[in-house]
Coordinates of C-alpha atoms and ligand atoms in Angstrom, one line a residue:
M1 CA -29.7 -22.3 17.2
L2 CA -27.1 -23.5 18.5
T3 CA -23.7 -21.3 17.9
S4 CA -23.4 -19.6 14.7
R5 CA -21.6 -20.7 11.2
P6 CA -18.0 -19.9 11.8
I7 CA -17.6 -20.8 15.5
L8 CA -19.6 -24.0 14.6
D9 CA -17.5 -24.9 11.6
R10 CA -13.8 -24.2 14.0
M11 CA -15.1 -26.4 16.9
R12 CA -16.2 -28.9 14.1
R13 CA -11.8 -29.1 12.4
L14 CA -11.4 -28.7 16.9
A15 CA -13.0 -31.8 16.8
T16 CA -11.8 -33.3 14.3
W17 CA -10.9 -37.3 15.6
R18 CA -7.3 -38.3 15.5
D19 CA -5.8 -41.4 16.1
P20 CA -5.6 -42.2 20.0
G21 CA -1.4 -42.7 19.0
E22 CA -1.9 -38.4 18.4
A23 CA -3.1 -35.6 20.7
L24 CA -5.4 -36.3 23.9
I25 CA -9.3 -35.0 22.3
M26 CA -11.6 -34.7 24.8
D27 CA -14.5 -34.8 23.0
K28 CA -18.1 -33.2 24.1
F29 CA -21.4 -33.6 23.1
V30 CA -23.8 -30.3 23.3
I31 CA -27.3 -32.0 22.6
R32 CA -30.3 -29.7 21.7
G33 CA -33.4 -32.1 23.1
G34 CA -37.0 -32.1 22.4
N35 CA -36.9 -32.5 19.1
P36 CA -38.7 -36.0 17.0
L37 CA -36.3 -37.7 14.8
V38 CA -37.8 -38.6 10.8
G39 CA -35.9 -40.7 8.7
T40 CA -33.6 -43.5 7.6
V41 CA -30.3 -43.9 8.6
R42 CA -28.0 -46.3 7.6
I43 CA -26.4 -49.4 10.2
S44 CA -22.6 -50.7 9.7
G45 CA -21.0 -53.4 10.8
A46 CA -20.9 -55.7 13.9
K47 CA -18.2 -54.3 16.1
N48 CA -18.4 -57.5 18.2
S49 CA -17.3 -59.2 15.4
A50 CA -15.5 -57.6 13.8
L51 CA -12.7 -58.1 16.4
P52 CA -12.6 -61.6 16.7
A53 CA -13.3 -61.7 12.6
M54 CA -9.3 -59.3 12.4
A55 CA -8.4 -61.4 14.8
A56 CA -8.4 -65.1 13.1
A57 CA -6.5 -63.5 10.7
L58 CA -3.7 -63.9 13.0
L59 CA -4.4 -67.9 12.2
T60 CA -3.1 -67.5 8.3
D61 CA -0.3 -66.4 7.3
E62 CA -2.5 -66.2 3.4
P63 CA -4.7 -62.4 3.7
V64 CA -7.6 -61.9 5.5
V65 CA -10.4 -59.3 3.9
L66 CA -12.7 -58.1 5.5
E67 CA -15.5 -55.9 4.2
N68 CA -18.0 -53.7 6.0
I69 CA -16.3 -52.6 9.2
P70 CA -17.3 -50.1 11.6
E71 CA -15.8 -46.7 11.6
V72 CA -14.8 -46.6 15.3
R73 CA -12.3 -46.6 17.6
D74 CA -11.6 -49.8 18.2
I75 CA -11.1 -51.3 14.9
Q76 CA -7.9 -48.7 14.9
T77 CA -6.5 -49.8 17.7
M78 CA -7.3 -54.0 16.6
R79 CA -5.0 -52.4 13.6
R80 CA -2.7 -51.6 16.3
L81 CA -2.7 -54.6 18.0
L82 CA -1.5 -56.2 14.9
V83 CA 0.6 -54.1 13.5
E84 CA 2.9 -54.9 16.3
M85 CA 2.7 -57.9 16.2
G86 CA 4.0 -57.7 12.0
A87 CA 1.5 -58.3 10.5
E88 CA -0.2 -56.0 7.5
V89 CA -3.3 -54.5 8.1
E90 CA -4.8 -51.9 5.4
L91 CA -7.9 -50.0 6.4
E92 CA -10.4 -48.7 3.5
Y93 CA -12.5 -46.5 4.9
D94 CA -14.5 -44.8 1.3
R95 CA -18.2 -44.4 -0.3
A96 CA -17.8 -47.9 -1.4
H97 CA -15.7 -49.3 0.1
K98 CA -15.9 -50.3 4.5
R99 CA -13.2 -53.5 5.3
T100 CA -9.7 -54.2 5.8
T101 CA -7.2 -56.4 4.7
I102 CA -5.1 -58.1 7.6
H103 CA -2.1 -60.2 6.2
C104 CA -0.2 -62.2 8.9
C105 CA 2.6 -63.6 6.3
G106 CA 5.6 -62.2 8.1
P107 CA 7.4 -63.4 11.8
I108 CA 3.9 -62.6 14.1
R109 CA 5.9 -61.4 17.8
P110 CA 3.1 -62.8 19.3
E111 CA 2.2 -60.4 22.2
A112 CA 0.0 -58.0 23.1
P113 CA 1.0 -54.7 25.2
Y114 CA -0.7 -53.3 28.3
E115 CA -0.5 -50.1 26.6
L116 CA -3.3 -51.7 24.0
V117 CA -5.3 -53.9 26.6
K118 CA -6.1 -51.1 28.5
T119 CA -7.7 -49.3 26.2
M120 CA -9.6 -52.8 24.4
R121 CA -10.1 -56.2 27.0
A122 CA -10.8 -57.4 22.8
S123 CA -7.7 -57.2 22.6
T124 CA -6.8 -60.0 24.7
L125 CA -9.1 -62.1 22.0
V126 CA -5.3 -62.7 20.1
L127 CA -4.6 -65.3 22.9
G128 CA -6.0 -68.2 21.6
P129 CA -5.2 -67.9 17.8
L130 CA -1.3 -67.0 19.3
V131 CA -0.4 -69.8 21.1
A132 CA -2.8 -72.0 18.1
R133 CA -0.9 -70.8 15.7
T134 CA 3.0 -69.7 16.9
G135 CA 2.9 -72.3 19.6
R136 CA 3.2 -68.8 21.6
A137 CA 1.0 -66.2 23.0
R138 CA 2.2 -63.5 26.6
V139 CA -0.1 -61.1 26.8
S140 CA -1.8 -58.2 29.4
L141 CA -5.1 -59.2 31.5
P142 CA -7.3 -56.7 30.9
G143 CA -7.8 -55.4 34.7
G144 CA -10.8 -54.1 35.4
C145 CA -14.1 -52.5 33.2
A146 CA -16.4 -50.1 34.6
I147 CA -19.2 -52.2 34.7
G148 CA -17.2 -55.1 36.0
A149 CA -14.5 -57.7 36.8
R150 CA -14.2 -59.0 34.1
P151 CA -12.1 -61.7 34.0
I152 CA -10.9 -63.8 31.6
D153 CA -9.7 -67.3 34.1
L154 CA -12.7 -69.2 31.7
H155 CA -10.4 -68.2 28.6
I156 CA -7.5 -69.7 30.8
K157 CA -8.8 -72.4 32.2
A158 CA -10.4 -73.8 27.9
L159 CA -6.8 -73.4 27.1
E160 CA -5.2 -75.1 29.5
H161 CA -7.3 -78.3 28.9
L162 CA -6.6 -77.8 24.9
G163 CA -3.0 -78.5 25.8
A164 CA -1.4 -75.3 26.2
S165 CA 1.1 -74.5 29.9
I166 CA 0.2 -71.2 31.5
T167 CA 1.6 -69.0 32.8
Q168 CA 0.7 -65.4 34.8
D169 CA 3.3 -62.5 35.6
H170 CA 4.2 -59.0 35.9
G171 CA 0.1 -58.8 34.8
Y172 CA 1.4 -60.8 31.5
V173 CA 0.0 -64.3 30.1
E174 CA 2.4 -66.7 29.1
A175 CA 0.9 -69.8 27.0
R176 CA 2.9 -72.9 25.8
A177 CA 2.0 -75.3 23.7
E178 CA 3.7 -77.5 20.8
R179 CA 0.7 -77.5 19.1
L180 CA -3.1 -78.0 20.8
H181 CA -5.1 -81.5 20.7
G182 CA -9.4 -81.1 20.8
G183 CA -11.1 -81.8 23.8
H184 CA -14.4 -81.3 25.4
I185 CA -15.1 -78.0 26.8
V186 CA -18.2 -76.8 28.9
W187 CA -18.6 -73.6 30.2
D188 CA -18.6 -72.8 34.2
R189 CA -21.4 -69.5 32.2
I190 CA -21.4 -69.1 29.1
T191 CA -18.9 -66.0 27.9
V192 CA -18.8 -64.2 24.3
T193 CA -15.2 -63.7 24.0
G194 CA -14.7 -67.1 25.9
T195 CA -17.0 -69.3 23.0
E196 CA -15.2 -67.3 19.9
E197 CA -11.8 -67.5 21.6
L198 CA -11.4 -71.2 21.6
M199 CA -13.7 -71.3 18.8
M200 CA -10.2 -70.2 16.9
A201 CA -7.5 -71.8 19.0
A202 CA -10.1 -75.7 18.1
A203 CA -10.0 -74.4 14.3
L204 CA -6.1 -76.0 14.5
A205 CA -5.8 -77.8 16.9
E206 CA -4.9 -81.2 16.7
G207 CA -8.6 -83.4 16.7
E208 CA -12.3 -82.6 18.1
T209 CA -13.5 -80.2 19.9
V210 CA -16.9 -79.5 21.8
M211 CA -17.7 -77.3 24.0
E212 CA -20.6 -77.3 25.4
N213 CA -23.2 -74.1 27.0
C214 CA -21.4 -71.4 24.7
A215 CA -22.8 -68.6 23.4
R216 CA -25.1 -68.5 20.7
E217 CA -24.7 -64.4 20.1
P218 CA -25.2 -64.0 16.6
E219 CA -21.7 -62.7 16.5
V220 CA -19.9 -66.1 17.3
G221 CA -22.2 -66.7 14.6
D222 CA -20.8 -64.5 12.2
L223 CA -17.5 -66.0 13.7
A224 CA -18.5 -69.0 12.2
A225 CA -18.5 -68.4 9.1
L226 CA -15.6 -66.5 8.1
L227 CA -13.3 -69.6 9.7
T228 CA -15.1 -72.0 7.8
T229 CA -15.1 -70.0 5.0
M230 CA -10.8 -70.0 5.6
G231 CA -11.2 -73.8 5.1
A232 CA -12.2 -74.4 9.2
R233 CA -14.3 -78.0 9.6
I234 CA -16.8 -75.9 12.6
E235 CA -20.9 -77.3 13.7
G236 CA -23.2 -75.4 16.2
A237 CA -22.2 -72.6 16.5
G238 CA -25.5 -70.0 17.4
T239 CA -26.4 -73.4 19.0
A240 CA -25.2 -74.2 23.0
T241 CA -23.1 -77.0 21.3
I242 CA -20.4 -76.2 19.5
R243 CA -17.7 -79.7 17.4
I244 CA -15.0 -78.1 15.4
H245 CA -12.7 -80.8 14.1
G246 CA -8.9 -79.5 14.0
V247 CA -7.5 -78.3 10.7
P248 CA -3.2 -78.9 10.0
R249 CA -3.7 -75.8 8.2
L250 CA -5.7 -71.8 7.5
T251 CA -6.4 -69.9 4.4
G252 CA -6.8 -66.4 3.7
A253 CA -11.1 -65.3 2.6
R254 CA -13.1 -62.8 2.3
H255 CA -15.6 -62.0 4.5
H256 CA -18.9 -59.9 5.4
I257 CA -19.2 -58.6 8.6
I258 CA -23.1 -59.0 10.0
P259 CA -24.2 -55.3 11.2
D260 CA -24.0 -54.5 14.2
R261 CA -27.4 -55.0 16.3
I262 CA -26.4 -53.1 19.4
S263 CA -25.8 -49.7 17.3
A264 CA -29.3 -50.8 16.0
G265 CA -30.8 -50.9 19.2
T266 CA -29.9 -48.0 20.0
F267 CA -31.3 -46.1 16.7
V268 CA -34.3 -47.4 17.4
V269 CA -34.8 -46.9 21.0
A270 CA -33.7 -43.0 20.2
G271 CA -36.8 -43.4 17.4
A272 CA -39.2 -44.6 20.0
M273 CA -37.9 -41.7 22.9
T274 CA -38.6 -39.1 21.0
G275 CA -41.9 -39.9 18.4
G276 CA -41.4 -39.3 15.0
D277 CA -40.7 -41.4 11.4
L278 CA -37.4 -43.3 12.0
T279 CA -36.5 -46.1 9.5
V280 CA -33.2 -47.8 10.5
A281 CA -32.0 -49.4 7.8
H282 CA -29.1 -52.0 6.9
C283 CA -29.4 -54.2 10.1
D284 CA -30.9 -57.5 10.5
P285 CA -34.9 -58.0 12.4
V286 CA -34.2 -61.0 13.3
H287 CA -31.1 -59.9 15.5
L288 CA -32.9 -58.1 17.5
G289 CA -36.3 -60.0 18.5
A290 CA -35.7 -59.8 22.2
L291 CA -35.6 -56.4 22.3
L292 CA -38.3 -55.8 20.1
Q293 CA -40.5 -58.0 21.8
K294 CA -40.1 -55.2 25.2
L295 CA -40.5 -52.1 22.8
A296 CA -44.2 -54.0 21.4
E297 CA -44.4 -54.7 25.2
A298 CA -43.8 -50.5 25.9
G299 CA -46.4 -49.4 23.4
V300 CA -44.3 -48.6 20.6
V301 CA -45.4 -49.8 17.3
V302 CA -43.0 -50.8 14.7
Q303 CA -43.0 -52.4 11.5
V304 CA -40.4 -54.8 9.8
A305 CA -39.7 -54.9 6.9
G306 CA -36.2 -56.6 5.0
D307 CA -33.0 -55.0 6.6
S308 CA -35.2 -51.9 8.1
V309 CA -37.4 -50.9 11.5
R310 CA -39.1 -48.5 11.1
V311 CA -40.4 -47.2 14.7
T312 CA -43.4 -44.0 13.9
G313 CA -45.4 -42.6 17.1
D314 CA -46.4 -39.6 19.4
G315 CA -43.3 -41.2 22.2
H316 CA -46.0 -42.1 24.2
L317 CA -45.1 -45.4 26.5
L318 CA -46.0 -47.9 29.1
A319 CA -43.3 -48.8 31.6
A320 CA -42.4 -52.7 31.4
D321 CA -39.4 -55.1 32.9
V322 CA -36.5 -55.7 31.8
N323 CA -34.2 -58.7 32.9
T324 CA -31.1 -58.5 30.3
E325 CA -29.3 -62.2 30.3
E326 CA -28.1 -64.4 27.3
Y327 CA -28.1 -64.4 23.8
P328 CA -31.8 -65.2 22.5
G329 CA -32.2 -62.6 26.3
F330 CA -32.8 -59.0 26.4
P331 CA -28.9 -57.6 25.9
T332 CA -27.5 -56.5 28.0
D333 CA -25.6 -54.4 26.2
M334 CA -29.1 -52.2 25.5
Q335 CA -29.9 -52.4 28.8
A336 CA -28.6 -48.4 29.3
Q337 CA -30.4 -47.2 26.9
F338 CA -33.5 -49.0 27.5
M339 CA -33.4 -47.7 31.4
A340 CA -33.2 -43.6 29.0
L341 CA -36.5 -45.0 27.6
A342 CA -38.5 -46.3 31.2
T343 CA -37.5 -42.6 32.5
Q344 CA -40.2 -41.6 29.8
A345 CA -42.8 -44.9 30.8
D346 CA -45.7 -43.9 32.3
G347 CA -45.0 -46.8 35.2
S348 CA -43.0 -48.1 37.1
S349 CA -39.8 -50.9 35.0
V350 CA -37.5 -53.1 36.9
I351 CA -34.7 -53.8 35.6
T352 CA -32.6 -56.2 36.4
E353 CA -29.1 -56.5 35.2
N354 CA -27.8 -60.0 35.4
I355 CA -24.7 -60.6 33.0
F356 CA -22.9 -57.1 34.7
E357 CA -22.6 -56.2 38.2
N358 CA -21.5 -52.6 38.4
R359 CA -23.7 -51.4 34.6
F360 CA -25.6 -48.5 36.5
M361 CA -23.5 -45.9 36.0
H362 CA -25.6 -44.0 33.8
A363 CA -28.4 -44.2 36.2
L364 CA -27.0 -41.2 37.9
E365 CA -26.4 -39.0 35.1
M366 CA -29.6 -39.3 34.4
V367 CA -30.9 -38.6 38.3
R368 CA -28.8 -35.6 37.9
M369 CA -31.5 -34.8 34.4
G370 CA -34.0 -35.0 37.1
A371 CA -34.9 -38.7 36.4
N372 CA -36.2 -41.2 38.9
I373 CA -34.5 -44.0 39.5
K374 CA -33.5 -45.7 42.4
I375 CA -30.9 -48.4 43.0
E376 CA -30.8 -51.5 44.6
G377 CA -27.7 -54.0 44.1
R378 CA -28.3 -55.3 40.3
R379 CA -32.0 -54.0 40.2
A380 CA -32.9 -49.8 39.2
V381 CA -36.8 -49.1 39.4
V382 CA -36.6 -46.3 37.1
R383 CA -40.6 -44.7 38.1
G384 CA -41.7 -42.0 35.3
K385 CA -42.9 -40.4 33.9
T386 CA -40.5 -38.0 34.4
P387 CA -39.7 -34.9 32.6
L388 CA -35.5 -35.0 32.2
S389 CA -34.0 -31.7 31.9
G390 CA -30.5 -30.8 30.3
A391 CA -27.4 -30.8 32.5
A392 CA -24.0 -31.8 32.2
V393 CA -23.0 -35.0 32.3
Q394 CA -20.4 -38.2 32.0
A395 CA -20.3 -41.0 29.8
S396 CA -18.7 -43.9 31.7
D397 CA -18.4 -45.9 29.6
L398 CA -19.7 -47.2 25.6
R399 CA -23.4 -47.8 26.6
A400 CA -23.9 -45.3 29.3
S401 CA -22.3 -42.7 26.4
A402 CA -25.3 -43.6 24.4
S403 CA -28.4 -43.9 27.0
L404 CA -26.7 -40.8 28.4
V405 CA -27.1 -38.9 24.1
L406 CA -30.7 -41.0 24.3
A407 CA -31.6 -39.2 27.5
A408 CA -30.5 -36.2 26.4
L409 CA -32.4 -36.3 22.7
V410 CA -35.7 -35.8 25.5
A411 CA -34.1 -33.2 27.9
D412 CA -36.0 -28.9 27.4
G413 CA -32.9 -27.4 27.0
E414 CA -28.7 -28.1 25.8
T415 CA -27.5 -31.1 27.9
I416 CA -23.0 -31.0 27.6
I417 CA -21.7 -35.1 27.6
D418 CA -18.2 -35.0 28.5
R419 CA -15.8 -38.0 28.0
V420 CA -18.2 -38.7 24.4
Y421 CA -14.6 -41.1 23.0
H422 CA -16.6 -43.7 25.1
I423 CA -19.3 -43.5 22.3
D424 CA -16.2 -43.1 19.5
R425 CA -14.9 -46.2 20.9
G426 CA -18.3 -48.8 19.2
Y427 CA -21.3 -45.8 17.3
E428 CA -19.9 -44.5 14.8
H429 CA -20.5 -40.7 13.3
I430 CA -23.2 -40.5 15.8
E431 CA -24.1 -37.2 15.8
E432 CA -24.3 -37.2 12.3
K433 CA -26.5 -39.9 12.0
L434 CA -28.7 -38.6 14.4
R435 CA -28.4 -34.2 13.0
S436 CA -29.3 -36.5 9.6
V437 CA -32.9 -37.3 10.7
G438 CA -33.7 -34.2 12.2
A439 CA -31.6 -33.7 15.9
Q440 CA -29.9 -30.6 17.1
V441 CA -26.5 -32.4 18.3
M442 CA -22.7 -31.1 18.3
R443 CA -19.8 -32.5 19.0
I444 CA -17.2 -29.8 21.2
G445 CA -13.0 -31.1 20.8
E446 CA -10.5 -29.5 23.6
M447 CA -7.6 -30.6 22.5
L448 CA -4.8 -31.1 25.0
P449 CA -1.3 -32.0 24.5
R450 CA 0.2 -35.5 24.4
R451 CA 0.7 -36.7 28.0
A452 CA 4.3 -37.7 27.1
A453 CA 4.9 -33.7 26.2
L454 CA 3.2 -32.4 29.5
A455 CA 6.1 -35.2 31.7
Ligands
EPZ501 C1 -18.6 -59.1 25.1 O1 -17.7 -59.7 26.2 C2 -18.9 -58.5 24.5 N1 -17.8 -57.8 23.8 C3 -20.1 -57.6 25.7 O2 -20.0 -55.6 24.3 C4 -20.6 -57.3 26.4 O3 -21.9 -56.7 26.9 C5 -21.1 -59.7 26.6 O4 -19.9 -59.9 25.6 C6 -21.9 -59.9 27.0 O5 -22.7 -59.7 26.2 C7 -16.9 -58.2 23.3 O6 -18.4 -58.8 22.1 C8 -16.0 -57.7 22.7 P1 -19.3 -62.2 28.6 P2 -17.0 -60.6 27.4 O7 -17.6 -63.5 28.5 O8 -17.3 -61.9 25.7 C9 -18.0 -62.9 33.2 C10 -19.8 -53.4 24.1 O9 -20.4 -52.8 24.4 N2 -16.9 -63.3 33.4 O10 -19.5 -63.5 28.0 O11 -16.6 -59.5 27.5 C11 -17.9 -61.7 33.3 O12 -16.7 -60.5 34.3 C12 -18.9 -55.1 25.8 O13 -20.0 -53.6 23.3 C13 -16.2 -63.9 33.8 O14 -16.5 -64.6 34.7 O15 -19.1 -61.2 27.3 C14 -19.4 -61.6 32.6 O16 -19.7 -60.9 33.9 C15 -19.4 -54.8 26.7 N3 -14.4 -65.2 33.4 C16 -20.0 -63.1 32.0 O17 -19.4 -63.7 31.7 C17 -15.1 -64.7 32.0 O18 -13.0 -65.4 31.9 C18 -19.7 -62.9 30.7 O19 -19.2 -62.0 30.1 C19 -14.9 -64.7 31.3 C20 -16.6 -64.3 31.6

């Protein structure tokens, strides 16, 4: 038993997450490892689909209703950004609904301030829709990120291709265009939000846009489905070549966001690592193709039925090499979680990160727990099986924090994970979902006064 009931309840009350505008909450997770996961977890909507879909609402003066919105912090940040611009945004999270209604009917202030963009890079997704709809946009450059430089130079170049005149000063991108025009874009490298942003901008441009070497991620296809319901004319989304015939105006729409394949993948790996019998429901197994194939290679028994994936087993795992690639290859957003699994597999797994240049921060924290991992540039050699022991570790980004939760679930004793605010950005109530299938995990909070109050 982790702690006594009254203390537990008080800590839970303390730890309740609040809007980032209020007190800064340095939550931690305390996890006692060793429990096989048994039961069913339900997957929420995809963060990386909901964010561009919310930005797409800027393209019309009619209401856009998005169903199956995940209850995660990045959605709150996008809501604040849209409200700052003058949009009316309703967010409903209750038993029946997880939806948002966004109405950009009044005058739009086409500016995305640094304060918000620095907390969520995806805020730059508003650049294309703003210049397409209002003829002007002023968006803060996102700056560096824990996992890599992540510039948006290709987004800017592509928008210039559609006729936007773009300047950069004081850390902001300023884009202007009477009306964007169609064009032929060949992406230098595959970019997910780049493809999404230009698809939105081209939807209101004059004439036809053809984009080649596009991202094929399911979230791109989901955004195209929403835009098509809004009256856009798009062909080829989900393939490497997308054709967009611009229209003068877009309408409102109602759209159901696809399930979160990375959240689903994270729970599937949790089931594989801890043994037991876990069903991951309300997901789309097709979107998990590369991961499920890799898990089968690692000796994991996986059964797919409809919108569920069932993982059974005793946690015995075999080493398997992984190369992260663009979709439909093995997703970089599952690399950290798979590394946690590889620490428990017999043999050496070589994990190569091809998308981001600095995405092994979690490895050093796992080594603190007893893992045997050697980093050589973009390659990590993971030797297993090594017993992990509970320790105090620190999350550095969203997926790294998820991998530390997985490592803690199989570690001996208690692990304390600091800075779990990273995980709240993209996982909906992960500790409650894990507890519901037998994990011993608790969130504890440390209340800190607002920075302003300290000044
Ligand atoms: C999206 O980021 C996802 N975010 C990321 O998920 C995901 O890791 C990534 O795609 C790759 O799958 C959202 O959808 C909100 P990219 P994005 O542009 O679009 C380089 C998570 O954990 N590049 O496809 O920003 C870039 O630096 C997050 O949920 C340029 O050089 O990624 C990277 O090395 C993390 N110039 C590569 O391309 C550009 O202008 C691919 O990045 C754009 C990208």
